Amino acid sequence: MPSVGEVLQQGWQIHQSGNVPAAMQLYRGVLEQIPDSAEAWVYLGIAQFDLRDFQGSIDSYRRALAIKSQFPIAWNNLGNSLRMIGEIDEAETCFARALEQQPGYLSALKNRGTLWVWNGDVQRGLQWYDQGLTIDPNNAELHRNLGVISLLMGDYDRGFQEFRWRWRMPGVGRPAIAEAWRAAGIHVPIWTGEPLDGRVVVIYPEQGLGDAIHFIRVASALKASGATVIVVCSEKLIPLFSTVPGVDEFVADATPTSNHGDVMSAGMSMLHGNVTQANFQGSFIEILDALYQRDRAMFFGDSSFASVAADSGTASTGTENSVRGKIDGYLHVSDELINQWRDWLTSKREPTSTDSSRKPLIGINWQGNREHHADVYRSIALEELRPIVEGGEFDIVNMQFGHGIEQLDQVDFADSNIRLPDTLDQTGGQFMDTAAVLCNLDALVTTDTAIAHLAGALGVRTHLLLGKVPDWRWLMEGDSTPWYPNTVISRQTEFGNWNEPINRIRNHLLA
């Protein structure tokens, strides 16, 4: 008969394979037999944390500590769960207790630093990261964290240098074509600012959809430097990206999943044409880094945006305050598709005698990817948008898809929202219908999600809700951003309190 330790290890292996619910069953099975197993309570707490049941994980860690108070892992994990629900002081006490019991405990130092960074006390957080690096100078995660924070503070020199450590972290990798180049003996170095006239550069996304939309703009800078630019990306994104300036060719990224899990087969299927002639490669963010090193200035892609002066009809750089419809971004969809969705939206709105008497058409989006490490800080509950939705001043279009959509059935003001059909984006390519809908809005209200980047890249008037400590690209202050000239930022000033920034947006919409 297996021991308790062996059963817990079996559960942990299942847990790490991704089947967290099955692992939880094993952990609970142990606790039914041995309710005073502190280790089993900790394993259960980890599973609950991974399923975003933070309160459940807190309860489990407390049970473990009631049984075994000298347990640094439990104190560290309890602090991390408390951090996720905003119990800052109590989390700090837990991390301190973990480090008292196990001086130099690297995970506790990382988490203690992250606690204060996300609470807005960046310098205090950096002190704990620095202590971690004295223990493990080559810790890629700590260096990556320092890079993100430095970028957030506008220190691009240190930021990019430290952020490059991300490539040493597990789970961060390049597309299959990179493996195929190596296997074929084709040396394609990362571009770091070398002259590009007559050179072929292959670039690709490295992170999520929002990052892909945001940073594909670097293609125009490479093209302006004389390069032939090839973008490797998901086949579904090619229709959306087809209007991006500076791209000479798209290659659909062949995933291992579509090649029986074989990375090499996936890569070799892409190894043809100009891809075999590549002189340089790089992810979109690596190209941004190299442009900064070369030019000593951040490449925002200002020239990718143009606003049409109302009085003259001439185009100008889109850096001034702009109203809906006056910004031309670097993504475009056809007039035919925009008009198709305009007709559909009109059919869902209350008829009026004139167009001028219609209410403003406002899109709302509140939930990002729950798997993102910072989702708890950047997504909100639909209920928080009540001041904008329930007053009746606007026609509201639901722009939430996937995670968070279930909240429409949990509030009493959602019935009046226009809900887009389930067939959205099913035929023309990823985000194509969504983009056309966005182009029909007077404004979008959104948290930091891929939809925010899509709207910004299209030039749609966007009101962006940001947590107290946002993603690095938004910096720590300001109500505008050079990344998207038609985006207005409303920042949270107190962790967990969204009332102030949401009411600020409502006032902007009513102005």
CSV table of N, CA and C in Angstrom, one decimal, residues 22 57 78 118 131 138 182 188 194 204-205 214 221 237 254 261 270-271 285 316 322 327 351 425 461 470 477 507:
chain,number,residue,atom,x,y,z
A,22,ALA,N,-8.1,16.5,-10.9
A,22,ALA,CA,-7.8,15.1,-10.6
A,22,ALA,C,-6.9,15.1,-9.4
A,57,SER,N,-7.7,28.5,-0.9
A,57,SER,CA,-6.3,28.2,-0.6
A,57,SER,C,-5.8,28.8,0.7
A,78,LEU,N,0.7,31.0,1.9
A,78,LEU,CA,-0.4,31.7,2.5
A,78,LEU,C,-0.2,33.2,2.1
A,118,TRP,N,3.3,45.2,-6.8
A,118,TRP,CA,1.9,45.2,-7.3
A,118,TRP,C,1.1,46.2,-6.4
A,131,GLN,N,17.8,41.3,-3.0
A,131,GLN,CA,18.2,40.3,-2.1
A,131,GLN,C,18.2,38.9,-2.7
A,138,ASN,N,21.9,34.3,-11.0
A,138,ASN,CA,21.5,34.0,-12.4
A,138,ASN,C,20.1,33.5,-12.4
A,182,ARG,N,18.0,25.6,-37.4
A,182,ARG,CA,19.1,24.9,-36.8
A,182,ARG,C,19.4,23.5,-37.4
A,188,VAL,N,20.6,31.8,-38.5
A,188,VAL,CA,19.8,33.1,-38.5
A,188,VAL,C,19.9,33.7,-37.2
A,194,GLU,N,22.0,45.7,-36.6
A,194,GLU,CA,22.9,45.7,-37.8
A,194,GLU,C,22.2,46.4,-39.0
A,204,TYR,N,8.3,37.5,-35.4
A,204,TYR,CA,7.1,36.7,-35.0
A,204,TYR,C,6.7,37.1,-33.6
A,205,PRO,N,5.4,36.9,-33.2
A,205,PRO,CA,5.0,37.2,-31.8
A,205,PRO,C,5.7,36.3,-30.9
A,214,HIS,N,-0.1,44.7,-30.7
A,214,HIS,CA,0.6,45.9,-30.3
A,214,HIS,C,1.9,46.1,-31.0
A,221,ALA,N,9.3,49.8,-39.2
A,221,ALA,CA,10.7,50.4,-38.9
A,221,ALA,C,11.7,49.5,-39.7
A,237,LEU,N,-4.5,34.9,-37.9
A,237,LEU,CA,-4.3,36.3,-37.7
A,237,LEU,C,-3.9,37.0,-39.0
A,254,ALA,N,3.3,26.9,-38.4
A,254,ALA,CA,2.9,25.5,-38.3
A,254,ALA,C,3.2,25.0,-36.9
A,261,GLY,N,2.5,16.7,-32.8
A,261,GLY,CA,3.3,17.0,-31.7
A,261,GLY,C,4.8,17.1,-32.1
A,270,MET,N,7.6,24.7,-42.9
A,270,MET,CA,7.7,26.2,-43.2
A,270,MET,C,9.0,26.6,-43.9
A,271,LEU,N,9.9,25.7,-44.1
A,271,LEU,CA,11.2,26.0,-44.6
A,271,LEU,C,11.2,26.0,-46.1
A,285,ILE,N,9.1,41.9,-29.8
A,285,ILE,CA,9.6,42.7,-28.7
A,285,ILE,C,11.1,42.7,-28.8
A,316,SER,N,-2.7,64.3,-40.8
A,316,SER,CA,-1.6,64.7,-39.9
A,316,SER,C,-1.4,63.6,-38.9
A,322,SER,N,-8.4,63.4,-30.4
A,322,SER,CA,-9.1,63.1,-31.6
A,322,SER,C,-10.5,62.5,-31.2
A,327,ILE,N,-9.1,59.0,-36.4
A,327,ILE,CA,-7.8,58.4,-36.3
A,327,ILE,C,-7.8,57.2,-37.3
A,351,PRO,N,-35.2,52.5,-32.8
A,351,PRO,CA,-35.2,53.4,-34.0
A,351,PRO,C,-35.3,54.9,-33.5
A,425,ASP,N,-16.5,36.2,-36.0
A,425,ASP,CA,-15.1,35.8,-36.2
A,425,ASP,C,-14.9,34.3,-36.6
A,461,ARG,N,-11.7,55.2,-30.7
A,461,ARG,CA,-11.7,55.9,-29.4
A,461,ARG,C,-11.8,54.9,-28.3
A,470,PRO,N,0.2,48.9,-13.6
A,470,PRO,CA,-0.2,48.3,-14.9
A,470,PRO,C,0.9,47.5,-15.6
A,477,GLU,N,2.2,56.7,-14.9
A,477,GLU,CA,1.3,57.9,-14.8
A,477,GLU,C,1.0,58.4,-16.2
A,507,ASN,N,-17.9,60.3,-17.1
A,507,ASN,CA,-17.9,61.7,-17.3
A,507,ASN,C,-17.3,62.1,-18.7
